[in-house]
Amino acid sequence: MSISRSRVTHLSCPRCGRDHDHRLPQNLCPCGSPLLVEYDLDGLSGQASRGSIASGPPNMWRYADLLPVADPARAVSLGEGLTPLLPAGELGRSIGLPGLMVKDEGPNPTGTFKARGASCGVTMAVQLGIRKVALPTAGNAGGAWACYGAAAGLDVLVAIPADAPVVNRLECELYGADVRLVDGLISDAGTLVAQEVERHGWFDVSTLKEPYRIEGKKTLGFEIAEQLGWRMPDAIVYPAGGGVGIIGIWRAVQQLRAIGWMQGDGPRLIVTQAQGCAPIVEAFEHGWEESRPWPDARTFAHGLRVPKALGDFLVLRAIRETGGTAIAVSDQEIARAMVDLGRSGISACPEGAATLAAASRLRERGDLNEDDRVVLINTGTSLKYPNAMARALAPDGVGEPAPPI
Ligand SMILES: *Cc1c(COP(=O)(O)O)cnc(C)c1O
Ligand SMILES: [Zn+2]
């Protein structure tokens, strides 16, 4: 299959600097680092225009010129992206940030921003002739890949810890994935995937182990720019698990700057994590280049329960290079923020709600100013989290979770 129409030149390793061939399926660099997708941006700046974006499709594939797909007509799309950027001035004023906005990812297919990564990842798997993909999940990634895989006619194997939320297992089954329940942690599910890859030729699409999820999530950054008239906000607050989304937004900012589409300064990139699992915050505070594995990771914001992310060093670079920061918030603050967002008409998952709790603390601490325009990334809908909703509504925010649905 031809990939001549994409502007991808190669894949690069941000750790050892080695280049890799984008025309072949690739996983990690032999040095263990995730790979980044590189484009001929000089060629692009002469040809594409911001005006042509506006007349593109009403989904994330409107940015096809800056995505790896060879033929945009063959993108595996279910309408992901171009989600609302909601003004939240009233809520913002209550925490001293009248310029607050929420990028609401709940309307995406499968209810979270994982749809962006899966749409791009599945599109590229098809383009590269891959027929079967496998990944471990303890949350929303499995459902997104199972759904897009089903739409593209791929076989999808999902390994899930037996104690993962029931709703995440059921959605994978609904989309027809080969679901393997693992009696153990997400790392044990990862081991099962590695065995299946080794023995039965599945292609490994675990978080950051293939290069194209980042590219899908990158569109979040393009959209924020477009929705604000190609001027970035002062800060973007992101709830980091594996950090794919924040690495993507960082790439988007770099690329928009390279092609001259962004007015003014780039945004400060701010990461929040839960106090019960905050390896990136710890590394940021200590000035480390990468994080240390977080022992006994705990939080009801499941998407943030990543004890050691493969791309942690990239997340830390993104924060430091943009003058951002990192902050941990408690489960109780997250629960409170879920309710506050709800009362403002925004259905927030716990991970998304963490960004409001973080913004509030950063304002108190003086890291955010009253006139800052701040975008919170609400990564998904509350509807996939019945237990978290029940917990947030308990009087002290730490009440007994409802029985699993
Ligand atoms: C996966 C997930 C996250 C974390 O995303 P990363 O890209 O792994 O940092 C945050 N929120 C939700 C709802 C998720 O599903
Ligand atoms: Zn390398």
Coordinates of C-alpha atoms and ligand atoms in Angstrom, one line a residue:
M1 CA 0.0 0.0 0.0
S2 CA 1.3 3.4 -0.9
I3 CA 2.0 5.9 1.8
S4 CA 3.4 8.4 -0.6
R5 CA 0.8 11.1 0.2
S6 CA 1.6 11.3 3.8
R7 CA 4.3 13.9 4.8
V8 CA 5.9 11.5 7.3
T9 CA 9.7 11.4 6.7
H10 CA 10.7 8.9 9.4
L11 CA 10.3 7.9 13.0
S12 CA 12.8 9.3 15.5
C13 CA 14.0 8.1 18.9
P14 CA 13.9 10.9 21.4
R15 CA 16.3 9.1 23.7
C16 CA 19.2 7.7 21.5
G17 CA 18.6 9.8 18.4
R18 CA 18.3 6.8 16.0
D19 CA 16.0 7.0 13.1
H20 CA 13.5 4.3 12.0
D21 CA 11.6 3.4 8.8
H22 CA 8.0 4.5 9.0
R23 CA 7.0 2.3 6.1
L24 CA 7.4 -0.8 8.4
P25 CA 5.4 -1.7 11.5
Q26 CA 7.5 -0.4 14.5
N27 CA 7.3 -0.8 18.2
L28 CA 9.9 0.6 20.7
C29 CA 13.4 1.7 19.7
P30 CA 15.9 -1.0 20.7
C31 CA 17.0 1.4 23.4
G32 CA 13.6 1.1 25.0
S33 CA 12.2 4.5 24.1
P34 CA 8.9 5.2 22.4
L35 CA 9.2 6.6 18.8
L36 CA 8.0 9.9 17.5
V37 CA 6.7 10.6 14.0
E38 CA 8.5 13.2 12.0
Y39 CA 7.1 15.2 9.1
D40 CA 8.3 17.4 6.2
L41 CA 7.0 20.6 7.8
D42 CA 8.9 22.8 5.4
G43 CA 7.0 21.2 2.5
L44 CA 3.7 21.7 4.4
S45 CA 4.0 25.3 5.3
G46 CA 3.9 26.3 1.6
Q47 CA 0.9 24.1 0.8
A48 CA -1.7 23.7 3.5
S49 CA -3.6 26.6 5.0
R50 CA -5.6 27.3 8.1
G51 CA -8.5 28.1 5.9
S52 CA -8.5 24.7 4.3
I53 CA -8.7 23.2 7.8
A54 CA -11.9 25.0 8.5
S55 CA -13.6 23.4 5.5
G56 CA -12.3 19.9 6.4
P57 CA -14.4 17.2 8.0
P58 CA -15.9 17.9 11.5
N59 CA -13.7 15.5 13.3
M60 CA -9.9 15.1 14.1
W61 CA -9.1 14.1 10.5
R62 CA -9.5 17.7 9.4
Y63 CA -5.8 17.9 10.4
A64 CA -4.9 15.0 8.0
D65 CA -2.0 17.1 6.6
L66 CA -0.3 16.8 10.0
L67 CA -1.3 13.2 10.5
P68 CA 0.5 10.0 9.3
V69 CA -2.3 8.7 7.1
A70 CA -1.6 8.3 3.4
D71 CA -5.2 8.6 2.2
P72 CA -7.5 10.5 4.5
A73 CA -10.5 8.9 2.8
R74 CA -9.3 5.6 4.4
A75 CA -9.1 6.9 7.9
V76 CA -10.9 4.6 10.4
S77 CA -13.2 7.3 11.8
L78 CA -16.3 7.2 14.0
G79 CA -16.6 11.0 14.4
E80 CA -13.8 11.4 17.0
G81 CA -12.5 14.9 17.9
L82 CA -13.7 18.4 17.3
T83 CA -15.1 18.2 20.8
P84 CA -16.4 21.4 22.5
L85 CA -14.1 23.9 24.2
L86 CA -16.6 25.1 26.9
P87 CA -16.2 28.5 28.6
A88 CA -16.4 27.9 32.3
G89 CA -16.2 31.5 33.6
E90 CA -18.6 31.0 36.5
L91 CA -16.9 27.9 37.8
G92 CA -13.5 29.6 37.1
R93 CA -14.4 32.7 39.2
S94 CA -15.1 30.4 42.1
I95 CA -11.4 29.4 42.1
G96 CA -10.1 32.8 41.0
L97 CA -9.7 31.9 37.3
P98 CA -12.4 33.7 35.3
G99 CA -10.7 32.7 32.1
L100 CA -11.3 29.0 32.7
M101 CA -12.3 26.7 29.8
V102 CA -12.9 23.0 29.6
K103 CA -12.0 20.9 26.6
D104 CA -14.7 18.3 27.0
E105 CA -13.7 14.9 25.6
G106 CA -16.9 13.1 26.8
P107 CA -18.6 13.4 23.4
N108 CA -16.0 11.2 21.7
P109 CA -16.9 7.6 20.5
T110 CA -16.5 5.3 23.5
G111 CA -16.8 8.3 25.9
T112 CA -13.2 9.3 26.3
F113 CA -10.3 10.9 24.4
K114 CA -8.8 7.4 23.9
A115 CA -10.9 7.4 20.7
R116 CA -8.4 9.8 19.2
G117 CA -5.4 7.5 19.7
A118 CA -7.3 4.4 18.7
S119 CA -8.7 6.1 15.5
C120 CA -5.1 7.0 14.4
G121 CA -3.5 3.8 15.6
V122 CA -6.1 1.5 13.9
T123 CA -5.9 3.5 10.7
M124 CA -2.1 3.1 10.6
A125 CA -2.3 -0.6 11.5
V126 CA -4.6 -1.1 8.5
Q127 CA -2.3 1.0 6.3
L128 CA 0.7 -1.1 7.3
G129 CA -1.1 -4.4 6.6
I130 CA -1.4 -5.5 10.3
R131 CA -4.5 -7.7 10.9
K132 CA -4.4 -8.4 14.6
V133 CA -3.5 -6.1 17.5
A134 CA -3.2 -6.8 21.2
L135 CA -3.0 -4.5 24.3
P136 CA -3.3 -4.6 28.1
T137 CA -5.8 -2.3 29.7
A138 CA -7.3 -1.5 33.1
G139 CA -9.6 1.2 31.7
N140 CA -10.7 3.0 28.6
A141 CA -7.9 2.1 26.1
G142 CA -9.3 -1.4 25.6
G143 CA -12.8 -0.2 24.7
A144 CA -11.5 2.3 22.3
W145 CA -9.2 -0.1 20.4
A146 CA -11.8 -2.8 20.5
C147 CA -14.4 -0.4 19.0
Y148 CA -12.1 1.0 16.2
G149 CA -10.7 -2.5 15.6
A150 CA -14.2 -3.8 15.1
A151 CA -15.0 -0.9 12.7
A152 CA -11.9 -1.8 10.7
G153 CA -12.4 -5.5 10.8
L154 CA -9.2 -6.2 12.8
D155 CA -8.8 -8.9 15.4
V156 CA -8.3 -7.2 18.8
L157 CA -7.0 -9.0 21.9
V158 CA -7.4 -7.2 25.2
A159 CA -5.8 -8.4 28.4
I160 CA -7.6 -7.0 31.5
P161 CA -6.9 -7.4 35.2
A162 CA -9.9 -9.3 36.7
D163 CA -10.5 -6.4 39.2
A164 CA -10.7 -3.7 36.4
P165 CA -14.1 -1.9 36.2
V166 CA -16.8 -4.2 34.9
V167 CA -17.9 -1.5 32.4
N168 CA -14.5 -1.5 30.7
R169 CA -14.5 -5.3 30.3
L170 CA -18.1 -5.4 29.0
E171 CA -17.5 -2.8 26.4
C172 CA -14.5 -4.8 25.0
E173 CA -16.8 -7.8 24.8
L174 CA -19.5 -5.8 23.2
Y175 CA -17.1 -4.8 20.4
G176 CA -16.2 -8.4 19.9
A177 CA -12.6 -8.3 21.2
D178 CA -10.9 -11.5 22.4
V179 CA -10.9 -10.6 26.1
R180 CA -8.5 -12.3 28.5
L181 CA -9.1 -11.8 32.2
V182 CA -5.8 -11.8 34.1
D183 CA -5.6 -12.6 37.8
G184 CA -3.2 -9.8 38.7
L185 CA -2.1 -6.2 37.9
I186 CA -2.0 -4.3 34.6
S187 CA 1.7 -5.3 34.5
D188 CA 0.6 -9.0 34.5
A189 CA -1.8 -8.2 31.7
G190 CA 1.2 -6.7 29.8
T191 CA 3.1 -9.9 30.3
L192 CA 0.2 -11.9 28.7
V193 CA 0.2 -9.6 25.7
A194 CA 4.0 -10.0 25.3
Q195 CA 3.5 -13.8 25.3
E196 CA 0.8 -13.6 22.7
V197 CA 2.9 -11.2 20.5
E198 CA 5.8 -13.7 20.8
R199 CA 3.8 -16.9 20.2
H200 CA 0.9 -16.0 17.9
G201 CA 2.0 -12.9 15.9
W202 CA -0.3 -10.3 17.5
F203 CA 1.0 -6.7 16.9
D204 CA 1.7 -4.9 20.2
V205 CA -0.3 -1.7 20.5
S206 CA 0.3 -1.1 24.3
T207 CA 0.5 2.5 25.4
L208 CA 3.5 4.2 23.6
K209 CA 4.7 0.8 22.2
E210 CA 3.5 1.9 18.7
P211 CA 4.1 5.4 17.4
Y212 CA 0.6 6.5 16.3
R213 CA -1.5 6.9 19.4
I214 CA 0.5 10.0 20.2
E215 CA -0.4 11.3 16.7
G216 CA -4.1 10.9 17.3
K217 CA -4.0 12.6 20.7
K218 CA -1.9 15.4 19.2
T219 CA -5.1 16.6 17.5
L220 CA -6.3 17.8 21.0
G221 CA -3.6 20.5 20.7
F222 CA -4.6 21.5 17.1
E223 CA -8.2 21.8 18.1
I224 CA -7.5 24.0 21.1
A225 CA -5.5 26.3 18.9
E226 CA -8.1 26.4 16.2
Q227 CA -11.0 26.9 18.6
L228 CA -9.1 29.9 20.1
G229 CA -8.4 31.5 16.7
W230 CA -4.9 29.9 16.4
R231 CA -3.7 31.5 19.7
M232 CA -2.9 29.1 22.5
P233 CA -4.2 29.6 26.1
D234 CA -1.7 30.5 28.8
A235 CA -1.9 27.1 30.4
I236 CA -3.3 23.6 29.7
V237 CA -3.9 21.3 32.6
Y238 CA -3.7 17.6 31.8
P239 CA -4.4 14.5 34.0
A240 CA -1.4 12.2 33.2
G241 CA -1.4 8.4 33.4
G242 CA 0.9 7.2 30.6
G243 CA 1.2 10.8 29.5
V244 CA 0.3 10.1 25.8
G245 CA -2.0 13.1 25.6
I246 CA 0.4 15.7 27.0
I247 CA 3.2 14.4 24.8
G248 CA 0.8 14.8 21.8
I249 CA -0.2 18.3 22.8
W250 CA 3.5 19.2 23.1
R251 CA 4.1 17.8 19.6
A252 CA 1.2 19.8 18.3
V253 CA 2.5 23.1 19.7
Q254 CA 6.0 22.4 18.2
Q255 CA 4.5 21.6 14.8
L256 CA 2.2 24.6 14.7
R257 CA 5.1 26.8 15.6
A258 CA 7.3 25.2 12.9
I259 CA 4.7 25.9 10.2
G260 CA 4.0 29.4 11.5
W261 CA 0.3 28.8 12.4
M262 CA 0.4 29.8 16.0
Q263 CA 0.2 33.4 17.2
G264 CA 1.8 34.4 20.4
D265 CA 3.5 32.1 23.0
G266 CA 2.9 28.5 23.5
P267 CA 0.9 27.3 26.5
R268 CA 2.5 26.2 29.8
L269 CA 1.9 22.5 30.0
I270 CA 0.8 21.4 33.5
V271 CA 0.4 17.8 34.6
T272 CA -1.7 16.6 37.5
Q273 CA -1.8 13.1 39.1
A274 CA -3.5 11.6 42.1
Q275 CA -1.6 11.7 45.4
G276 CA -1.9 7.8 45.6
C277 CA 0.1 7.5 42.3
A278 CA 2.2 10.6 41.4
P279 CA 5.5 9.4 39.9
I280 CA 5.8 12.2 37.4
V281 CA 5.0 14.9 40.0
E282 CA 7.7 13.4 42.3
A283 CA 10.2 13.3 39.5
F284 CA 9.4 16.9 38.5
E285 CA 9.8 18.1 42.1
H286 CA 13.1 16.4 42.5
G287 CA 14.5 17.5 39.1
W288 CA 14.8 13.9 37.9
E289 CA 14.9 13.2 34.2
E290 CA 12.6 10.2 34.6
S291 CA 10.3 8.8 37.3
R292 CA 10.8 6.0 39.7
P293 CA 8.1 3.2 39.9
W294 CA 5.4 4.2 42.4
P295 CA 4.8 1.5 44.9
D296 CA 1.3 0.4 45.8
A297 CA -0.4 2.8 43.3
R298 CA -3.9 3.7 44.5
T299 CA -6.6 6.1 43.2
F300 CA -10.2 5.8 42.1
A301 CA -9.2 7.8 39.0
H302 CA -8.2 4.6 37.2
G303 CA -6.6 6.3 34.2
L304 CA -4.0 7.9 36.5
R305 CA -3.0 4.6 38.1
V306 CA 0.2 4.2 36.1
P307 CA 3.2 3.5 38.4
K308 CA 5.9 4.1 35.8
A309 CA 5.2 5.4 32.3
L310 CA 7.4 4.5 29.3
G311 CA 7.3 8.1 28.1
D312 CA 7.8 9.7 31.6
F313 CA 11.0 11.5 30.4
L314 CA 9.1 13.1 27.5
V315 CA 6.3 14.3 29.8
L316 CA 9.0 15.8 32.1
R317 CA 10.7 17.5 29.1
A318 CA 7.3 18.9 27.9
I319 CA 6.6 20.4 31.3
R320 CA 10.1 21.9 31.8
E321 CA 10.5 23.2 28.2
T322 CA 7.2 25.0 28.4
G323 CA 7.6 26.5 31.8
G324 CA 4.8 24.3 33.2
T325 CA 4.6 22.5 36.5
A326 CA 3.2 19.3 38.1
I327 CA 0.9 18.8 41.1
A328 CA -0.7 15.9 42.9
V329 CA -4.3 16.1 44.2
S330 CA -6.1 13.8 46.6
D331 CA -9.0 11.5 45.7
Q332 CA -11.2 13.6 48.0
E333 CA -10.4 16.8 46.0
I334 CA -11.0 14.9 42.8
A335 CA -14.4 13.7 44.1
R336 CA -15.3 17.3 45.1
A337 CA -14.3 18.6 41.7
M338 CA -16.4 16.0 39.9
V339 CA -19.4 17.4 41.8
D340 CA -18.4 21.0 41.1
L341 CA -18.1 20.3 37.4
G342 CA -21.4 18.4 37.4
R343 CA -23.2 21.4 39.0
S344 CA -21.8 23.5 36.1
G345 CA -23.3 21.2 33.6
I346 CA -20.1 19.3 32.7
S347 CA -20.0 15.5 33.0
A348 CA -16.5 14.8 34.2
C349 CA -14.6 11.6 34.7
P350 CA -12.5 11.5 37.9
E351 CA -9.3 12.0 35.8
G352 CA -10.8 15.1 34.1
A353 CA -12.0 16.4 37.5
A354 CA -8.5 16.2 38.8
T355 CA -7.5 19.1 36.5
L356 CA -10.0 21.4 38.2
A357 CA -8.7 20.4 41.7
A358 CA -5.2 21.0 40.4
A359 CA -6.1 24.4 38.9
S360 CA -7.6 25.5 42.1
R361 CA -4.5 24.6 44.1
L362 CA -2.2 26.2 41.5
R363 CA -4.1 29.4 41.7
E364 CA -3.8 29.4 45.5
R365 CA -0.1 28.6 45.3
G366 CA 0.4 31.5 42.8
D367 CA 1.4 29.3 39.8
L368 CA -1.7 30.5 37.9
N369 CA -2.8 34.2 37.8
E370 CA -6.2 35.7 37.7
D371 CA -5.9 36.8 34.1
D372 CA -4.6 33.5 32.8
R373 CA -6.6 31.7 30.2
V374 CA -6.5 28.1 31.4
V375 CA -7.8 25.0 29.5
L376 CA -8.7 21.9 31.6
I377 CA -8.7 18.7 29.7
N378 CA -11.7 16.6 30.8
T379 CA -10.6 13.4 29.3
G380 CA -13.9 11.6 29.4
T381 CA -17.6 11.4 30.5
S382 CA -18.7 10.6 34.0
L383 CA -21.1 7.9 32.6
K384 CA -18.4 5.2 32.4
Y385 CA -17.8 5.7 36.1
P386 CA -20.9 4.8 38.1
N387 CA -18.9 3.9 41.2
A388 CA -16.9 7.1 41.1
M389 CA -20.1 9.2 40.7
A390 CA -21.6 7.4 43.8
R391 CA -18.5 8.0 45.7
A392 CA -18.3 11.7 44.8
L393 CA -21.8 12.1 45.9
A394 CA -21.3 10.5 49.3
P395 CA -21.3 13.3 51.9
D396 CA -17.5 13.4 52.6
G397 CA -16.5 12.4 49.1
V398 CA -15.0 9.2 50.5
G399 CA -18.1 7.2 51.2
E400 CA -18.7 3.5 50.4
P401 CA -18.5 3.0 46.6
A402 CA -21.7 1.7 45.1
P403 CA -21.8 -2.0 44.2
P404 CA -20.2 -2.6 40.7
I405 CA -22.8 -2.5 38.0
Ligands
LIG1 C1 -6.1 6.9 29.7 C2 -6.8 8.1 30.4 C3 -6.1 9.1 31.0 C4 -4.6 9.2 31.0 O1 -4.2 9.3 29.6 P1 -2.6 9.2 29.3 O2 -2.6 9.6 27.8 O3 -2.3 7.8 29.5 O4 -1.9 10.1 30.2 C5 -6.8 10.2 31.5 N1 -8.2 10.1 31.6 C6 -8.9 9.1 31.1 C7 -10.4 9.1 31.1 C8 -8.2 8.0 30.5 O5 -8.9 7.0 29.9
ZN2 ZN 16.5 4.9 20.9

